[in-house]
């Protein structure tokens, strides 16, 4: 495993393969939690990459080291489908993480799917603002302690999709994205994502290499490259995503 810093865009922790990357991220997460106290707010990502990470932290090597009752669970984005739909990010997290650990149900805050996609976005925004205690962000008081994000080959992160108007949204915390993908989506916007003590990207595979390189250089053509984090930025990568020989 190697550790490098990009002056443009965060620190990269590079592991040999996807399994090793997930283990590096899990070990970092446990150590990071040890240095915090009280309620800990974490926003989860969807997609296939975080599955191994979720299974690891809910498994025997890590589960007992995590104070699950401290965690408040949120999502960075969601497909506008019922929570039991096979494509639901909530369902994936439920199956690979939440059902395997003693976390109180009241600490889990999925993105709703009732009404229209805009109704769901506004409802989740209200939830976040209620828990935050304000309708505007204070840079000194992050919304999240940790925001887990992925990145697509097109550079999208959460459901901030290239070419969509949501990329220019700076007032709303949560927005509906009704185009650019087969199904409508609900996503946190840049201001909400950036209000995090730590943002951690998880990325593996050669199909992510160019997107990771461009995003870490701050390329505005890549939605992930437009993030301006208030706190620490980490990239957990395997050799392929980092563009390194194995």
GROMACS .gro file of C-alpha atoms in nm:
model
  246
    1UNK     CA    1   0.000   0.000   0.000
    2UNK     CA    2   0.126   0.347  -0.085
    3UNK     CA    3   0.022   0.691   0.036
    4UNK     CA    4   0.058   1.000  -0.180
    5UNK     CA    5  -0.065   1.359  -0.177
    6UNK     CA    6  -0.187   1.556  -0.478
    7UNK     CA    7  -0.139   1.927  -0.421
    8UNK     CA    8  -0.454   1.981  -0.626
    9UNK     CA    9  -0.692   1.731  -0.480
   10UNK     CA   10  -0.633   1.524  -0.171
   11UNK     CA   11  -0.438   1.229  -0.039
   12UNK     CA   12  -0.440   0.891  -0.215
   13UNK     CA   13  -0.403   0.560  -0.031
   14UNK     CA   14  -0.328   0.305  -0.304
   15UNK     CA   15  -0.362  -0.070  -0.247
   16UNK     CA   16  -0.284  -0.370  -0.464
   17UNK     CA   17  -0.640  -0.464  -0.556
   18UNK     CA   18  -1.006  -0.400  -0.472
   19UNK     CA   19  -1.008  -0.627  -0.167
   20UNK     CA   20  -0.696  -0.465  -0.024
   21UNK     CA   21  -0.842  -0.120  -0.092
   22UNK     CA   22  -1.157  -0.205   0.103
   23UNK     CA   23  -0.950  -0.337   0.392
   24UNK     CA   24  -0.737  -0.021   0.396
   25UNK     CA   25  -1.052   0.190   0.404
   26UNK     CA   26  -1.204  -0.023   0.682
   27UNK     CA   27  -0.889  -0.001   0.895
   28UNK     CA   28  -0.872   0.375   0.844
   29UNK     CA   29  -1.241   0.410   0.938
   30UNK     CA   30  -1.200   0.225   1.268
   31UNK     CA   31  -0.892   0.428   1.360
   32UNK     CA   32  -1.064   0.751   1.260
   33UNK     CA   33  -1.366   0.672   1.477
   34UNK     CA   34  -1.140   0.615   1.777
   35UNK     CA   35  -1.033   0.977   1.753
   36UNK     CA   36  -1.388   1.112   1.773
   37UNK     CA   37  -1.655   1.138   2.040
   38UNK     CA   38  -2.032   1.167   2.044
   39UNK     CA   39  -2.269   1.146   1.749
   40UNK     CA   40  -2.099   1.061   1.421
   41UNK     CA   41  -2.281   1.138   1.095
   42UNK     CA   42  -2.184   0.938   0.789
   43UNK     CA   43  -2.326   0.958   0.437
   44UNK     CA   44  -2.306   0.632   0.243
   45UNK     CA   45  -2.252   0.588  -0.129
   46UNK     CA   46  -2.422   0.344  -0.362
   47UNK     CA   47  -2.284   0.141  -0.650
   48UNK     CA   48  -2.081  -0.178  -0.638
   49UNK     CA   49  -1.748  -0.046  -0.504
   50UNK     CA   50  -1.846   0.007  -0.136
   51UNK     CA   51  -2.004  -0.338  -0.094
   52UNK     CA   52  -1.683  -0.504   0.021
   53UNK     CA   53  -1.610  -0.215   0.257
   54UNK     CA   54  -1.960  -0.246   0.408
   55UNK     CA   55  -1.922  -0.622   0.454
   56UNK     CA   56  -1.582  -0.579   0.616
   57UNK     CA   57  -1.683  -0.320   0.875
   58UNK     CA   58  -1.990  -0.527   0.963
   59UNK     CA   59  -1.784  -0.846   0.984
   60UNK     CA   60  -1.593  -1.008   1.271
   61UNK     CA   61  -1.263  -0.827   1.213
   62UNK     CA   62  -1.408  -0.478   1.259
   63UNK     CA   63  -1.764  -0.487   1.392
   64UNK     CA   64  -1.679  -0.504   1.761
   65UNK     CA   65  -1.450  -0.200   1.737
   66UNK     CA   66  -1.725   0.032   1.616
   67UNK     CA   67  -1.974   0.204   1.847
   68UNK     CA   68  -2.275   0.153   1.624
   69UNK     CA   69  -2.513   0.344   1.848
   70UNK     CA   70  -2.303   0.659   1.785
   71UNK     CA   71  -2.354   0.649   1.410
   72UNK     CA   72  -2.621   0.843   1.225
   73UNK     CA   73  -2.654   0.702   0.873
   74UNK     CA   74  -2.744   0.905   0.563
   75UNK     CA   75  -2.707   0.866   0.187
   76UNK     CA   76  -2.535   1.088  -0.069
   77UNK     CA   77  -2.777   0.987  -0.340
   78UNK     CA   78  -3.048   0.739  -0.424
   79UNK     CA   79  -3.243   0.609  -0.717
   80UNK     CA   80  -3.607   0.719  -0.697
   81UNK     CA   81  -3.735   0.367  -0.635
   82UNK     CA   82  -3.885   0.188  -0.332
   83UNK     CA   83  -3.635   0.084  -0.065
   84UNK     CA   84  -3.687  -0.285  -0.145
   85UNK     CA   85  -3.613  -0.236  -0.516
   86UNK     CA   86  -3.302  -0.425  -0.637
   87UNK     CA   87  -3.156  -0.095  -0.761
   88UNK     CA   88  -3.200   0.089  -0.430
   89UNK     CA   89  -2.884   0.215  -0.260
   90UNK     CA   90  -3.065   0.175   0.071
   91UNK     CA   91  -3.135  -0.191  -0.001
   92UNK     CA   92  -2.770  -0.256  -0.087
   93UNK     CA   93  -2.655  -0.096   0.238
   94UNK     CA   94  -2.925  -0.279   0.433
   95UNK     CA   95  -2.815  -0.617   0.297
   96UNK     CA   96  -2.439  -0.568   0.323
   97UNK     CA   97  -2.413  -0.353   0.637
   98UNK     CA   98  -2.712  -0.233   0.835
   99UNK     CA   99  -2.884  -0.569   0.889
  100UNK     CA  100  -2.557  -0.713   1.021
  101UNK     CA  101  -2.483  -0.462   1.299
  102UNK     CA  102  -2.660  -0.337   1.617
  103UNK     CA  103  -2.745   0.009   1.491
  104UNK     CA  104  -3.073   0.160   1.620
  105UNK     CA  105  -3.338   0.200   1.351
  106UNK     CA  106  -3.388   0.563   1.458
  107UNK     CA  107  -3.028   0.633   1.355
  108UNK     CA  108  -3.091   0.537   0.991
  109UNK     CA  109  -3.213   0.813   0.759
  110UNK     CA  110  -3.285   0.685   0.407
  111UNK     CA  111  -3.383   0.915   0.124
  112UNK     CA  112  -3.763   0.891   0.085
  113UNK     CA  113  -3.938   0.793  -0.237
  114UNK     CA  114  -4.294   0.916  -0.173
  115UNK     CA  115  -4.458   1.170  -0.403
  116UNK     CA  116  -4.254   1.313  -0.689
  117UNK     CA  117  -3.875   1.309  -0.706
  118UNK     CA  118  -3.876   1.678  -0.614
  119UNK     CA  119  -4.105   1.606  -0.317
  120UNK     CA  120  -3.857   1.343  -0.197
  121UNK     CA  121  -3.562   1.579  -0.240
  122UNK     CA  122  -3.733   1.855  -0.043
  123UNK     CA  123  -3.834   1.611   0.230
  124UNK     CA  124  -3.476   1.490   0.272
  125UNK     CA  125  -3.349   1.847   0.273
  126UNK     CA  126  -3.591   1.925   0.555
  127UNK     CA  127  -3.461   1.622   0.747
  128UNK     CA  128  -3.100   1.731   0.706
  129UNK     CA  129  -3.172   2.092   0.801
  130UNK     CA  130  -3.365   1.982   1.107
  131UNK     CA  131  -3.079   1.768   1.230
  132UNK     CA  132  -2.825   2.037   1.144
  133UNK     CA  133  -3.031   2.304   1.318
  134UNK     CA  134  -3.003   2.565   1.043
  135UNK     CA  135  -3.091   2.628   0.679
  136UNK     CA  136  -2.746   2.761   0.585
  137UNK     CA  137  -2.408   2.597   0.629
  138UNK     CA  138  -2.143   2.719   0.869
  139UNK     CA  139  -1.801   2.613   0.732
  140UNK     CA  140  -1.682   2.565   1.089
  141UNK     CA  141  -1.963   2.319   1.164
  142UNK     CA  142  -1.980   2.038   0.905
  143UNK     CA  143  -2.304   1.853   0.838
  144UNK     CA  144  -2.125   1.518   0.810
  145UNK     CA  145  -1.827   1.370   0.987
  146UNK     CA  146  -1.762   1.141   0.691
  147UNK     CA  147  -1.898   1.140   0.338
  148UNK     CA  148  -1.823   0.825   0.138
  149UNK     CA  149  -1.829   0.882  -0.236
  150UNK     CA  150  -1.769   0.687  -0.552
  151UNK     CA  151  -1.673   0.807  -0.897
  152UNK     CA  152  -1.798   0.686  -1.233
  153UNK     CA  153  -1.596   0.658  -1.555
  154UNK     CA  154  -1.771   0.979  -1.666
  155UNK     CA  155  -1.655   1.156  -1.350
  156UNK     CA  156  -1.993   1.168  -1.180
  157UNK     CA  157  -2.011   1.141  -0.803
  158UNK     CA  158  -2.329   1.087  -0.600
  159UNK     CA  159  -2.581   1.171  -0.876
  160UNK     CA  160  -2.401   1.485  -0.990
  161UNK     CA  161  -2.415   1.383  -1.354
  162UNK     CA  162  -2.222   1.556  -1.635
  163UNK     CA  163  -2.428   1.813  -1.822
  164UNK     CA  164  -2.717   1.824  -1.573
  165UNK     CA  165  -2.841   2.150  -1.416
  166UNK     CA  166  -2.778   2.010  -1.066
  167UNK     CA  167  -2.408   2.086  -1.116
  168UNK     CA  168  -2.488   2.456  -1.082
  169UNK     CA  169  -2.718   2.424  -0.779
  170UNK     CA  170  -2.581   2.615  -0.481
  171UNK     CA  171  -2.895   2.691  -0.276
  172UNK     CA  172  -3.066   2.353  -0.238
  173UNK     CA  173  -2.905   2.088  -0.018
  174UNK     CA  174  -3.082   1.803  -0.198
  175UNK     CA  175  -3.210   1.798  -0.556
  176UNK     CA  176  -3.393   1.572  -0.796
  177UNK     CA  177  -3.207   1.464  -1.111
  178UNK     CA  178  -3.469   1.351  -1.360
  179UNK     CA  179  -3.249   1.316  -1.667
  180UNK     CA  180  -2.914   1.166  -1.754
  181UNK     CA  181  -2.988   0.818  -1.622
  182UNK     CA  182  -3.263   0.560  -1.693
  183UNK     CA  183  -3.440   0.642  -1.365
  184UNK     CA  184  -3.483   0.969  -1.170
  185UNK     CA  185  -3.241   1.017  -0.885
  186UNK     CA  186  -3.216   1.219  -0.565
  187UNK     CA  187  -2.877   1.364  -0.479
  188UNK     CA  188  -2.705   1.581  -0.227
  189UNK     CA  189  -2.572   1.893  -0.398
  190UNK     CA  190  -2.220   2.030  -0.381
  191UNK     CA  191  -2.283   2.249  -0.072
  192UNK     CA  192  -2.415   1.951   0.126
  193UNK     CA  193  -2.142   1.713   0.010
  194UNK     CA  194  -1.871   1.965   0.082
  195UNK     CA  195  -1.995   2.023   0.438
  196UNK     CA  196  -1.797   1.722   0.566
  197UNK     CA  197  -1.503   1.680   0.804
  198UNK     CA  198  -1.373   1.407   0.574
  199UNK     CA  199  -1.468   1.312   0.218
  200UNK     CA  200  -1.342   0.967   0.119
  201UNK     CA  201  -1.364   0.841  -0.239
  202UNK     CA  202  -1.354   0.465  -0.299
  203UNK     CA  203  -1.255   0.366  -0.653
  204UNK     CA  204  -1.124   0.052  -0.819
  205UNK     CA  205  -1.062  -0.077  -1.169
  206UNK     CA  206  -0.899   0.048  -1.490
  207UNK     CA  207  -1.226   0.200  -1.613
  208UNK     CA  208  -1.191   0.461  -1.336
  209UNK     CA  209  -0.828   0.556  -1.408
  210UNK     CA  210  -0.887   0.860  -1.629
  211UNK     CA  211  -1.177   0.991  -1.421
  212UNK     CA  212  -0.969   0.966  -1.101
  213UNK     CA  213  -0.672   1.138  -1.263
  214UNK     CA  214  -0.883   1.423  -1.399
  215UNK     CA  215  -1.085   1.468  -1.081
  216UNK     CA  216  -0.772   1.476  -0.864
  217UNK     CA  217  -0.638   1.748  -1.094
  218UNK     CA  218  -0.957   1.950  -1.037
  219UNK     CA  219  -1.080   1.915  -1.397
  220UNK     CA  220  -1.419   2.095  -1.406
  221UNK     CA  221  -1.536   1.863  -1.684
  222UNK     CA  222  -1.551   1.596  -1.415
  223UNK     CA  223  -1.830   1.655  -1.159
  224UNK     CA  224  -1.608   1.494  -0.894
  225UNK     CA  225  -1.336   1.744  -0.984
  226UNK     CA  226  -1.563   2.036  -0.894
  227UNK     CA  227  -1.585   1.944  -0.527
  228UNK     CA  228  -1.432   2.202  -0.296
  229UNK     CA  229  -1.420   2.016   0.037
  230UNK     CA  230  -1.418   2.211   0.362
  231UNK     CA  231  -1.228   1.932   0.537
  232UNK     CA  232  -0.990   1.647   0.458
  233UNK     CA  233  -1.008   1.465   0.125
  234UNK     CA  234  -0.897   1.102   0.084
  235UNK     CA  235  -0.887   0.869  -0.214
  236UNK     CA  236  -0.885   0.494  -0.144
  237UNK     CA  237  -0.775   0.338  -0.473
  238UNK     CA  238  -0.643   0.015  -0.612
  239UNK     CA  239  -0.344   0.013  -0.848
  240UNK     CA  240  -0.569   0.007  -1.154
  241UNK     CA  241  -0.779   0.309  -1.057
  242UNK     CA  242  -0.464   0.497  -0.959
  243UNK     CA  243  -0.308   0.422  -1.298
  244UNK     CA  244  -0.021   0.230  -1.142
  245UNK     CA  245   0.131  -0.100  -1.244
  246UNK     CA  246   0.042  -0.382  -1.007
   0.00000   0.00000   0.00000
